[in-house]
XYZ file of C-alpha atoms in Angstrom:
665
model
C -10.132 15.856 -19.296
C -9.555 12.674 -21.673
C -12.455 10.525 -22.375
C -12.401 6.813 -21.318
C -12.477 5.811 -25.051
C -9.329 8.544 -25.745
C -7.911 6.503 -22.843
C -8.270 3.231 -24.091
C -8.308 3.257 -28.113
C -6.564 0.274 -29.259
C -2.783 1.418 -30.464
C -1.310 -0.751 -33.650
C 1.540 -3.053 -31.898
C 5.018 -2.267 -32.018
C 7.325 -3.513 -34.173
C 9.686 -6.479 -32.813
C 13.646 -5.451 -32.653
C 15.469 -8.845 -33.369
C 19.467 -8.641 -31.971
C 21.069 -10.286 -34.496
C 24.354 -12.524 -33.928
C 27.277 -11.317 -35.612
C 29.475 -14.367 -36.679
C 32.122 -12.414 -38.345
C 33.198 -11.341 -35.015
C 35.797 -12.978 -33.130
C 34.901 -14.576 -30.070
C 37.406 -13.179 -27.778
C 36.503 -11.978 -23.896
C 35.809 -8.161 -24.606
C 33.353 -9.222 -27.412
C 31.522 -11.265 -25.161
C 31.000 -8.682 -22.270
C 29.750 -6.379 -24.802
C 27.109 -9.093 -25.631
C 26.233 -9.826 -21.878
C 25.593 -5.968 -21.288
C 23.269 -5.733 -24.288
C 21.168 -9.027 -23.109
C 17.706 -7.327 -22.533
C 16.403 -10.789 -20.450
C 17.598 -13.997 -19.047
C 17.079 -16.026 -22.248
C 19.107 -13.969 -24.575
C 21.794 -14.148 -21.464
C 21.520 -17.849 -21.559
C 22.230 -17.918 -25.299
C 25.366 -15.643 -24.731
C 26.341 -18.018 -21.890
C 25.880 -21.128 -23.930
C 28.113 -19.955 -26.890
C 30.798 -18.728 -24.111
C 30.841 -22.213 -22.951
C 30.875 -23.976 -26.336
C 33.677 -21.817 -27.040
C 35.735 -22.376 -23.958
C 36.071 -18.845 -23.294
C 34.633 -18.622 -19.760
C 37.226 -16.612 -17.660
C 36.608 -15.116 -14.248
C 36.144 -11.718 -15.667
C 33.734 -12.903 -17.795
C 31.937 -14.683 -15.171
C 31.847 -11.490 -13.000
C 29.985 -10.219 -16.303
C 27.356 -12.842 -16.398
C 27.182 -12.569 -12.960
C 26.620 -8.863 -12.498
C 24.406 -8.773 -15.683
C 21.978 -11.833 -14.224
C 21.780 -10.233 -11.356
C 20.561 -6.469 -13.143
C 18.307 -8.595 -14.935
C 16.637 -10.147 -11.333
C 17.754 -13.345 -11.915
C 19.915 -13.587 -8.713
C 19.087 -17.977 -8.815
C 21.043 -17.927 -12.172
C 23.832 -15.765 -10.599
C 24.445 -18.476 -7.934
C 24.503 -20.993 -10.585
C 27.038 -19.518 -12.686
C 28.968 -19.003 -9.209
C 28.496 -22.727 -8.014
C 30.153 -23.961 -11.396
C 33.317 -22.152 -11.413
C 36.645 -23.546 -9.548
C 38.277 -20.814 -9.357
C 36.453 -17.847 -7.020
C 37.763 -14.366 -6.734
C 37.736 -11.247 -5.177
C 36.012 -9.853 -8.724
C 33.481 -12.477 -8.687
C 32.425 -12.504 -5.094
C 31.839 -8.683 -5.303
C 29.781 -9.359 -8.364
C 27.561 -12.100 -6.563
C 27.258 -10.059 -3.141
C 26.361 -7.120 -4.906
C 23.560 -8.596 -6.747
C 21.966 -10.762 -4.031
C 22.106 -7.505 -1.694
C 20.201 -5.639 -4.751
C 17.916 -8.434 -5.219
C 17.121 -8.507 -1.464
C 18.679 -11.743 -0.977
C 20.488 -10.341 2.319
C 21.109 -13.689 4.093
C 22.280 -15.096 1.053
C 24.421 -12.229 0.671
C 25.940 -12.113 4.005
C 26.298 -16.178 3.828
C 28.438 -15.757 0.731
C 30.562 -12.942 2.460
C 31.580 -15.650 5.173
C 32.656 -18.011 2.344
C 34.859 -15.448 0.948
C 36.918 -15.091 4.248
C 36.543 -18.990 4.699
C 38.197 -19.255 1.161
C 41.244 -16.899 2.248
C 39.920 -14.514 -0.241
C 40.498 -10.957 1.069
C 37.294 -8.248 0.817
C 38.160 -4.670 -0.151
C 36.327 -1.591 -0.274
C 34.034 -2.184 -2.718
C 33.141 -5.651 -0.798
C 31.700 -4.133 2.427
C 28.953 -1.506 1.441
C 26.923 -3.774 0.215
C 27.523 -6.558 3.054
C 26.507 -3.694 5.584
C 23.386 -2.578 3.823
C 22.091 -6.573 3.741
C 22.703 -6.218 7.719
C 21.015 -3.231 7.904
C 18.207 -4.912 6.406
C 18.528 -8.039 8.558
C 19.329 -5.897 11.662
C 21.499 -8.482 13.607
C 23.415 -5.857 15.872
C 26.208 -7.795 16.683
C 26.802 -8.673 12.870
C 26.953 -5.214 12.579
C 30.023 -4.390 15.034
C 31.988 -7.801 13.726
C 31.798 -5.970 10.296
C 33.053 -2.951 11.833
C 35.662 -4.171 13.109
C 36.705 -6.372 9.630
C 36.582 -2.912 8.129
C 39.376 -1.839 10.537
C 40.877 -4.728 10.324
C 41.386 -4.753 6.578
C 42.024 -0.997 6.314
C 39.021 -0.063 4.916
C 37.084 1.796 7.731
C 38.449 5.315 6.284
C 36.640 4.544 2.633
C 34.241 7.251 2.330
C 31.714 4.985 0.519
C 32.590 2.128 3.662
C 32.154 4.858 6.166
C 28.664 6.279 4.899
C 27.725 2.680 4.741
C 28.738 2.149 8.165
C 26.715 4.952 9.702
C 23.622 4.225 7.645
C 23.515 0.161 8.929
C 23.975 1.684 12.434
C 21.317 4.325 11.963
C 19.233 1.109 10.663
C 19.710 -1.066 13.307
C 18.427 1.205 15.712
C 22.405 1.593 17.690
C 21.934 5.466 16.450
C 24.681 6.330 18.994
C 27.280 4.458 17.676
C 26.220 5.907 14.212
C 26.918 9.426 15.778
C 30.462 8.151 17.068
C 31.268 6.758 13.803
C 30.256 9.920 11.966
C 32.177 12.101 14.787
C 35.091 10.072 14.438
C 35.455 10.381 10.672
C 38.435 12.010 9.070
C 37.529 16.067 8.188
C 37.956 15.483 4.796
C 35.265 12.817 4.112
C 33.160 14.700 6.124
C 34.201 18.026 3.753
C 33.797 15.612 0.961
C 30.895 13.746 1.477
C 27.225 15.108 1.790
C 25.976 11.638 1.610
C 27.618 11.235 5.247
C 25.780 13.952 6.821
C 22.930 12.819 4.886
C 22.390 9.103 6.203
C 22.551 10.544 9.637
C 20.063 13.193 9.056
C 17.952 10.162 7.956
C 18.968 8.378 10.858
C 17.339 10.868 13.020
C 14.552 11.617 10.930
C 13.618 7.804 11.532
C 13.540 7.796 15.380
C 11.477 11.203 14.815
C 14.185 13.636 16.343
C 13.613 16.452 14.077
C 15.468 18.621 16.122
C 18.793 16.435 16.467
C 18.067 16.148 12.343
C 17.757 20.049 11.957
C 20.678 20.642 13.787
C 22.947 18.530 12.208
C 21.228 19.510 8.762
C 21.879 23.448 9.644
C 25.596 22.326 10.598
C 26.027 20.885 6.887
C 29.619 22.998 4.775
C 27.398 21.983 1.893
C 23.661 20.636 1.280
C 22.692 18.526 -1.925
C 18.758 17.998 -3.320
C 19.505 14.843 -1.246
C 19.964 16.726 1.832
C 16.859 18.695 1.617
C 14.337 15.864 0.797
C 15.860 13.586 3.475
C 14.393 16.477 6.609
C 11.509 16.876 4.187
C 10.680 13.263 4.551
C 11.339 12.936 8.187
C 8.905 15.867 8.951
C 6.046 14.111 6.448
C 6.900 11.135 8.355
C 6.128 12.925 11.820
C 3.570 14.383 10.679
C 4.624 17.944 10.294
C 3.470 18.957 6.682
C 3.347 22.373 7.445
C 6.954 22.219 8.558
C 7.909 20.219 5.377
C 6.071 22.638 3.349
C 7.799 25.602 4.314
C 10.841 23.704 4.217
C 10.155 22.582 0.484
C 9.592 26.296 -0.590
C 12.729 27.433 0.609
C 14.872 24.835 -1.569
C 17.177 27.017 -3.674
C 16.673 24.461 -6.370
C 13.545 21.765 -5.985
C 13.862 18.266 -8.274
C 11.690 15.769 -9.049
C 13.344 13.506 -5.645
C 12.057 16.642 -3.977
C 8.649 16.627 -5.015
C 7.902 13.503 -5.438
C 8.836 13.197 -1.308
C 6.208 16.083 -1.204
C 3.368 14.516 -2.830
C 3.852 11.039 -0.933
C 3.942 13.202 2.321
C 0.835 14.335 1.992
C -0.742 11.228 0.691
C 0.384 9.257 3.142
C -1.043 11.404 5.932
C -4.297 11.326 4.012
C -4.014 14.933 2.545
C -5.516 13.481 -1.044
C -6.679 16.700 -2.225
C -3.051 18.797 -1.155
C -0.960 15.832 -2.800
C -2.957 15.892 -6.296
C -3.017 19.885 -6.621
C 0.838 19.473 -5.568
C 1.257 17.363 -8.371
C -0.374 19.562 -10.834
C 1.477 22.691 -9.632
C 4.583 20.682 -10.378
C 3.444 20.317 -14.090
C 2.338 23.929 -14.553
C 6.578 24.784 -13.382
C 7.924 22.250 -15.639
C 9.195 20.206 -13.869
C 9.196 16.225 -15.513
C 7.602 13.700 -13.114
C 9.169 10.031 -13.161
C 7.499 7.294 -12.298
C 7.573 7.075 -8.628
C 5.828 10.799 -8.664
C 3.240 9.367 -10.816
C 2.720 6.211 -8.575
C 2.415 8.426 -5.304
C -0.522 10.707 -7.581
C -2.314 8.116 -8.608
C -2.276 6.429 -4.732
C -4.035 9.992 -3.976
C -6.549 9.830 -6.593
C -7.249 5.957 -5.721
C -7.466 6.289 -1.987
C -9.948 9.466 -2.774
C -12.379 8.482 -5.819
C -10.465 11.375 -7.290
C -11.195 9.623 -10.760
C -11.378 12.638 -13.091
C -7.562 13.582 -11.799
C -6.591 9.731 -12.373
C -7.779 10.036 -16.061
C -5.689 13.328 -16.594
C -2.524 12.072 -14.880
C -3.508 8.531 -17.434
C -3.700 10.959 -20.705
C -0.231 12.282 -19.468
C 1.488 9.039 -19.594
C 0.271 8.365 -22.736
C 0.927 11.963 -24.733
C 4.522 11.685 -23.079
C 5.513 8.148 -24.228
C 5.839 7.106 -20.707
C 6.265 3.144 -20.523
C 3.559 1.203 -18.956
C 5.927 -0.200 -16.014
C 4.932 -2.403 -13.182
C 4.593 0.772 -11.279
C 2.565 2.960 -12.920
C 0.667 -0.213 -14.802
C -0.254 -1.595 -11.182
C -0.878 2.062 -9.604
C -3.346 2.898 -12.827
C -4.836 -0.358 -12.104
C -5.414 0.261 -8.450
C -7.231 3.750 -9.382
C -9.223 2.516 -11.520
C -10.750 -0.246 -9.483
C -11.085 2.330 -6.289
C -12.830 4.425 -8.335
C -15.461 2.566 -9.928
C -14.423 1.793 -13.134
C -12.979 -2.041 -12.407
C -13.288 -2.706 -16.381
C -11.026 0.473 -17.878
C -8.605 -1.162 -14.720
C -8.392 -4.465 -16.770
C -8.157 -2.822 -19.952
C -4.619 -1.346 -18.281
C -3.500 -4.515 -16.820
C -4.408 -5.941 -20.286
C -2.003 -4.224 -22.188
C 0.562 -4.331 -19.545
C 3.870 -6.581 -21.248
C 5.446 -7.624 -17.734
C 3.057 -8.601 -15.033
C 4.595 -8.723 -11.473
C 2.639 -10.288 -8.450
C 1.382 -6.936 -7.576
C -0.097 -6.075 -10.448
C -2.045 -9.624 -10.825
C -3.091 -8.699 -7.030
C -4.245 -5.325 -7.777
C -6.422 -6.726 -10.265
C -7.738 -9.780 -8.506
C -8.456 -7.241 -5.702
C -10.310 -4.964 -8.179
C -12.586 -7.418 -9.184
C -13.255 -8.839 -5.962
C -14.201 -5.439 -3.961
C -16.971 -4.926 -7.174
C -18.452 -8.376 -6.516
C -17.138 -9.625 -10.194
C -16.349 -12.903 -8.825
C -15.846 -14.784 -11.693
C -13.906 -12.167 -13.148
C -11.764 -12.257 -10.095
C -11.356 -16.603 -9.948
C -10.475 -16.355 -13.361
C -7.721 -13.763 -13.100
C -6.016 -15.829 -10.363
C -6.059 -18.674 -12.566
C -4.965 -17.161 -15.827
C -2.200 -15.887 -13.033
C -1.300 -19.434 -12.367
C -1.348 -20.647 -15.957
C 1.581 -17.619 -16.345
C 3.811 -19.092 -13.782
C 3.601 -16.528 -10.847
C 3.049 -18.166 -7.610
C 0.210 -16.627 -5.075
C 1.317 -15.394 -2.062
C -0.832 -14.414 1.181
C -1.772 -10.915 -0.248
C -3.204 -12.348 -3.281
C -5.074 -15.262 -1.041
C -6.577 -12.138 0.454
C -8.014 -11.057 -1.970
C -9.559 -13.980 -3.413
C -11.036 -14.678 -0.176
C -12.651 -11.477 -0.461
C -14.147 -11.797 -3.939
C -15.464 -15.336 -2.096
C -17.241 -13.193 0.928
C -18.590 -10.395 -1.388
C -20.171 -13.229 -3.147
C -21.292 -15.783 -0.845
C -18.809 -18.618 -2.327
C -18.621 -20.186 1.040
C -17.522 -23.607 -0.188
C -15.020 -22.235 -2.408
C -13.838 -20.016 0.152
C -13.157 -22.852 2.399
C -11.407 -24.464 0.388
C -8.906 -21.542 -0.874
C -8.448 -21.040 2.662
C -7.174 -24.525 3.014
C -4.903 -24.441 -0.200
C -2.954 -21.578 1.220
C -1.458 -24.502 3.970
C -1.938 -27.637 2.102
C -0.626 -26.536 -1.528
C 1.602 -23.925 -1.163
C 2.805 -24.013 2.108
C 1.279 -20.742 3.284
C 0.220 -19.968 6.916
C -3.359 -18.319 7.279
C -2.522 -14.178 9.049
C -5.313 -13.208 10.915
C -6.791 -10.774 7.882
C -7.328 -14.078 6.417
C -9.301 -15.978 9.646
C -11.154 -12.556 9.806
C -11.735 -13.031 6.125
C -13.380 -16.821 6.892
C -15.308 -15.876 10.181
C -17.455 -13.313 7.119
C -17.627 -15.886 5.275
C -19.240 -18.121 7.464
C -21.278 -15.687 8.855
C -22.684 -14.077 6.010
C -23.789 -17.754 4.951
C -25.661 -17.994 8.943
C -23.256 -20.438 9.916
C -22.961 -19.059 13.576
C -21.552 -22.278 15.006
C -18.533 -22.774 12.240
C -17.903 -19.123 12.767
C -17.579 -19.151 16.484
C -15.878 -22.274 16.562
C -13.046 -21.337 14.139
C -12.538 -18.310 16.343
C -12.278 -20.498 18.911
C -9.526 -23.262 17.350
C -7.720 -20.884 15.188
C -4.163 -20.670 16.530
C -3.872 -16.711 16.845
C -5.429 -14.975 19.463
C -8.429 -13.502 17.833
C -8.537 -9.660 17.992
C -11.358 -6.783 17.901
C -12.015 -7.422 14.089
C -12.893 -10.744 14.771
C -15.107 -10.814 16.894
C -16.595 -7.771 15.362
C -17.256 -10.054 11.954
C -18.718 -12.483 14.316
C -21.106 -9.874 16.305
C -22.106 -8.158 12.561
C -23.028 -11.794 11.415
C -24.921 -12.192 14.797
C -27.035 -8.689 14.413
C -27.877 -9.401 10.824
C -29.013 -13.075 11.546
C -30.973 -11.327 14.853
C -29.104 -14.580 16.921
C -28.991 -12.272 20.480
C -28.031 -14.500 22.868
C -24.788 -15.646 20.743
C -24.708 -11.661 19.954
C -24.495 -10.636 23.666
C -22.255 -13.002 24.325
C -19.639 -11.803 21.848
C -20.488 -8.329 22.464
C -19.022 -9.597 26.206
C -15.550 -10.669 24.375
C -15.746 -6.785 22.425
C -15.935 -5.612 25.731
C -12.880 -7.476 27.417
C -10.743 -6.595 24.377
C -11.351 -2.661 24.014
C -13.657 -1.665 26.990
C -14.304 2.092 25.511
C -16.077 -0.133 22.171
C -19.293 1.978 21.594
C -20.878 -0.683 18.579
C -21.185 -3.347 20.986
C -23.245 -1.121 23.449
C -25.510 -0.459 20.609
C -26.048 -3.940 20.247
C -26.524 -4.725 23.933
C -28.879 -2.232 24.413
C -31.086 -3.197 21.237
C -31.203 -6.759 22.522
C -31.989 -6.158 25.962
C -34.450 -3.928 24.900
C -35.694 -5.957 22.752
C -36.145 -8.637 25.531
C -37.681 -5.711 28.338
C -34.548 -5.501 30.068
C -34.577 -1.649 30.026
C -32.522 -1.715 33.822
C -29.412 -3.089 32.027
C -30.223 -0.305 29.108
C -29.765 2.188 31.840
C -26.891 1.286 33.145
C -24.852 1.520 30.139
C -26.195 4.822 28.992
C -23.500 7.226 30.688
C -20.609 5.586 29.691
C -22.338 5.325 26.046
C -23.120 8.614 25.981
C -19.389 9.819 27.108
C -18.158 7.235 24.680
C -20.060 8.704 21.613
C -18.578 12.251 22.288
C -15.417 10.956 22.317
C -15.577 8.856 18.656
C -13.225 9.377 15.984
C -14.898 10.738 12.895
C -15.065 9.288 9.809
C -14.555 11.574 6.167
C -15.892 11.069 2.960
C -14.810 12.558 -0.685
C -16.770 13.535 -3.732
C -14.868 14.913 -6.666
C -16.997 17.275 -8.397
C -15.778 19.077 -11.927
C -11.860 18.185 -10.911
C -12.270 18.984 -7.711
C -12.192 17.356 -4.238
C -14.423 17.814 -1.623
C -13.279 16.896 1.880
C -16.468 16.275 4.253
C -15.854 14.726 8.506
C -19.169 13.407 10.200
C -20.860 16.760 11.875
C -18.544 19.358 9.452
C -20.183 22.243 7.759
C -17.304 23.686 6.884
C -17.940 23.684 3.052
C -18.197 26.727 1.558
C -21.749 25.433 0.281
C -22.822 24.520 3.638
C -26.268 26.064 4.219
C -26.928 24.965 0.787
C -25.744 21.123 1.827
C -27.734 21.652 5.034
C -31.317 22.643 3.066
C -30.485 20.541 0.188
C -29.730 17.531 2.603
C -33.070 18.291 4.638
C -35.095 18.130 1.617
C -33.364 14.917 0.618
C -34.304 13.469 3.959
C -37.753 14.636 3.833
C -38.593 13.434 0.677
C -36.824 9.876 2.100
C -39.137 9.835 5.213
C -42.085 10.718 2.498
C -41.308 7.384 0.828
C -40.405 5.179 4.072
C -37.308 5.849 5.212
C -37.368 5.989 9.103
C -34.200 7.791 9.943
C -31.617 6.039 12.201
C -34.255 3.550 13.826
C -32.750 0.293 12.881
C -28.994 1.649 14.104
C -28.836 4.100 16.832
C -29.522 3.533 20.320
C -32.895 2.544 22.502
C -34.467 5.365 24.394
C -33.079 8.182 22.940
C -35.209 11.400 21.951
C -35.614 11.131 18.132
C -33.654 14.463 17.772
C -30.991 13.214 19.543
C -31.176 9.868 17.192
C -31.086 12.040 14.219
C -27.936 13.749 15.459
C -25.890 10.910 16.154
C -26.427 9.477 12.668
C -28.279 12.227 10.660
C -24.523 14.385 9.679
C -22.242 11.036 8.626
C -19.778 12.633 6.340
C -21.675 10.304 3.089
C -24.934 12.330 3.300
C -23.403 15.431 3.284
C -21.366 14.184 -0.142
C -24.350 13.072 -1.187
C -26.149 16.564 -0.850
C -23.484 18.516 -2.337
C -23.715 15.561 -5.306
C -26.908 16.533 -5.966
C -26.765 19.897 -5.838
C -23.767 20.344 -8.199
C -24.603 17.739 -11.029
C -27.432 17.397 -13.456
C -30.093 15.610 -13.237
C -29.201 11.575 -13.893
C -25.613 11.958 -13.232
C -24.301 9.201 -11.571
C -22.719 10.210 -8.150
C -19.539 8.680 -6.945
C -17.897 8.959 -2.863
C -15.696 7.178 -0.646
C -15.613 6.927 2.676
C -12.767 5.926 5.074
C -15.143 3.708 7.359
C -17.804 1.130 6.964
C -21.128 2.413 6.095
C -23.617 2.481 8.946
C -26.904 0.775 8.078
C -29.177 4.601 8.486
C -26.881 5.466 5.721
C -26.980 2.465 3.599
C -30.975 3.237 4.226
C -30.867 6.459 2.569
C -28.777 6.094 -0.011
C -31.137 2.906 -1.354
C -34.208 5.842 -1.132
C -32.294 8.869 -2.590
C -31.443 6.301 -5.490
C -34.545 5.865 -6.327
C -36.282 8.902 -5.980
C -33.503 10.736 -7.947
C -33.612 8.145 -10.586
C -29.533 7.924 -10.137
C -26.898 5.930 -9.932
C -24.443 5.948 -6.162
C -21.271 4.713 -6.179
C -20.054 4.472 -2.727
C -16.827 3.166 -1.816
C -16.244 2.335 1.818
C -13.596 0.352 3.883
C -14.510 -2.692 3.022
C -16.257 -2.959 -0.798
C -18.460 -0.744 -3.410
C -22.206 -0.123 -2.820
C -24.005 0.240 -6.020
C -27.617 2.006 -5.141
C -29.679 1.454 -8.225
C -33.558 1.943 -8.181
C -33.585 1.562 -4.685
C -31.607 -1.045 -4.298
C -28.054 -1.787 -3.449
C -25.288 -4.351 -4.557
C -24.253 -5.942 -1.491
C -27.537 -7.113 -0.699
C -27.877 -5.349 2.223
C -24.939 -7.141 3.748
C -21.670 -5.740 4.286
């Protein structure tokens, strides 16, 4: 494994490459077309455009190339500007613009310009319809899809193979699979034999609705298959949660390529089988297959979700050793991986080394600082993003509000929340309201938090009331807490946590008869609760634990070590489950409820397998409970170790008997 120093050692700056202007060349159309396509950014393109205008050689052919190039450079507004300033608009110019708008996700604008094309009497051809149909597949306007289909028939291009594929794909993605099948069935046999893509888009349509039986039938009926056919069906099985079938199909592929490997890796990661996703990636390398940026981003996502720092560093090392450009996708994935694995300073180094940053990379960095409680760095990063000209979106504000929440910056958090609407015209979502309720609740402003819930324009859900419920519990506001719990019960009658709170508050007030009425449904719910899981990476291998899970090959040693840990903690004052369990259940039963949570098993294995003084890193999918939180603090004091635990909300850095969260999470 490469050390962090080797991964982040400074490198010399690359030499700048200048594109010299050739003044001797004659400024004819063909010369400028080659210059247009040599432009690597919009600044260079504008200079070439200015020269074309100065010399008066802006023909429709040159204009179409300008539009096409600006679209490739992700500048659709510049493409539109070029288009609007041209008096004569022909088929080639419209095709270049509609294609560019579609590829830049300006779908409505693409359709509007298609309509303008018809109004101006310009007849579309077989190169126009595929991009308009693609735009409509994103917009999902069924009436427009049928109208476009009719237009392809009217203009005699419906039997073009590319148009035919686009029609099937559009119908499948707009939820009209029967029309997609009809277009496929009515396609000339020539197209069916020649176009594998036509079969692939229909298979993908059935995979999207999880009709894997029909997808498999079409797959087996194909006269010829390519790697895309296999990858499409594999992805269908993955999206349906049938990972074993996906793996078997992958193994039976005659020739595996980077797309099929990436599909499988991404599938395991999406289905929370991070260990298999990571091992599949390294298996891919062993078999000589070179990953692309999508493969690397997919496996880094698995590392970030599972806390596999060692594997993430190996992947980063591969990126550096093979000269892979740290583009937005890989750079953002590395930032996310390091931040979620507890190395936020390494994430910051990757971020600073990125030449081109987009809204996703800025958001990943701000969120990284936020979950680590590094408020000042998060706000500084937000301001730097603003200075760089990047406009914040609703996800950026979620990251900023998280930073305020984890640092208790109430007033500034409220200012950011208000700024969303007033300064950026962004309407807050339910997630933003939940964070503000949590922020107010943490500061003990329970009246303000409750008032916000009652007056917010969105109906509060379970998480909204749960945020206020946690605040009531933390600030011992029993009366308000009981009222909030009733709201929780109305939303989810089978919720366990609010029963626990009601039982504790009722018991504290001596209302034991109310407690007894709740015990029977509560016991039933406890049995039906879904289990959480935790990961710990040791010696480059992920170890996964579920609550109460003793299937690990060191299960006996883990059990004994956990008993030893708890025994030592009890001697120092730890009371297992006393503050977070249910009233009037025998002490042994209390420990059965909270004593075998997955993070405790991961902790025991970490202490077993690492040298004294070594930091232990654990990732948990749920919010850590109070009992486990208390135990972690005692163990950090007894063992003189740092325990870094990431739960569903934030990082908990346990050191010398304390936690970075200040016992509020």
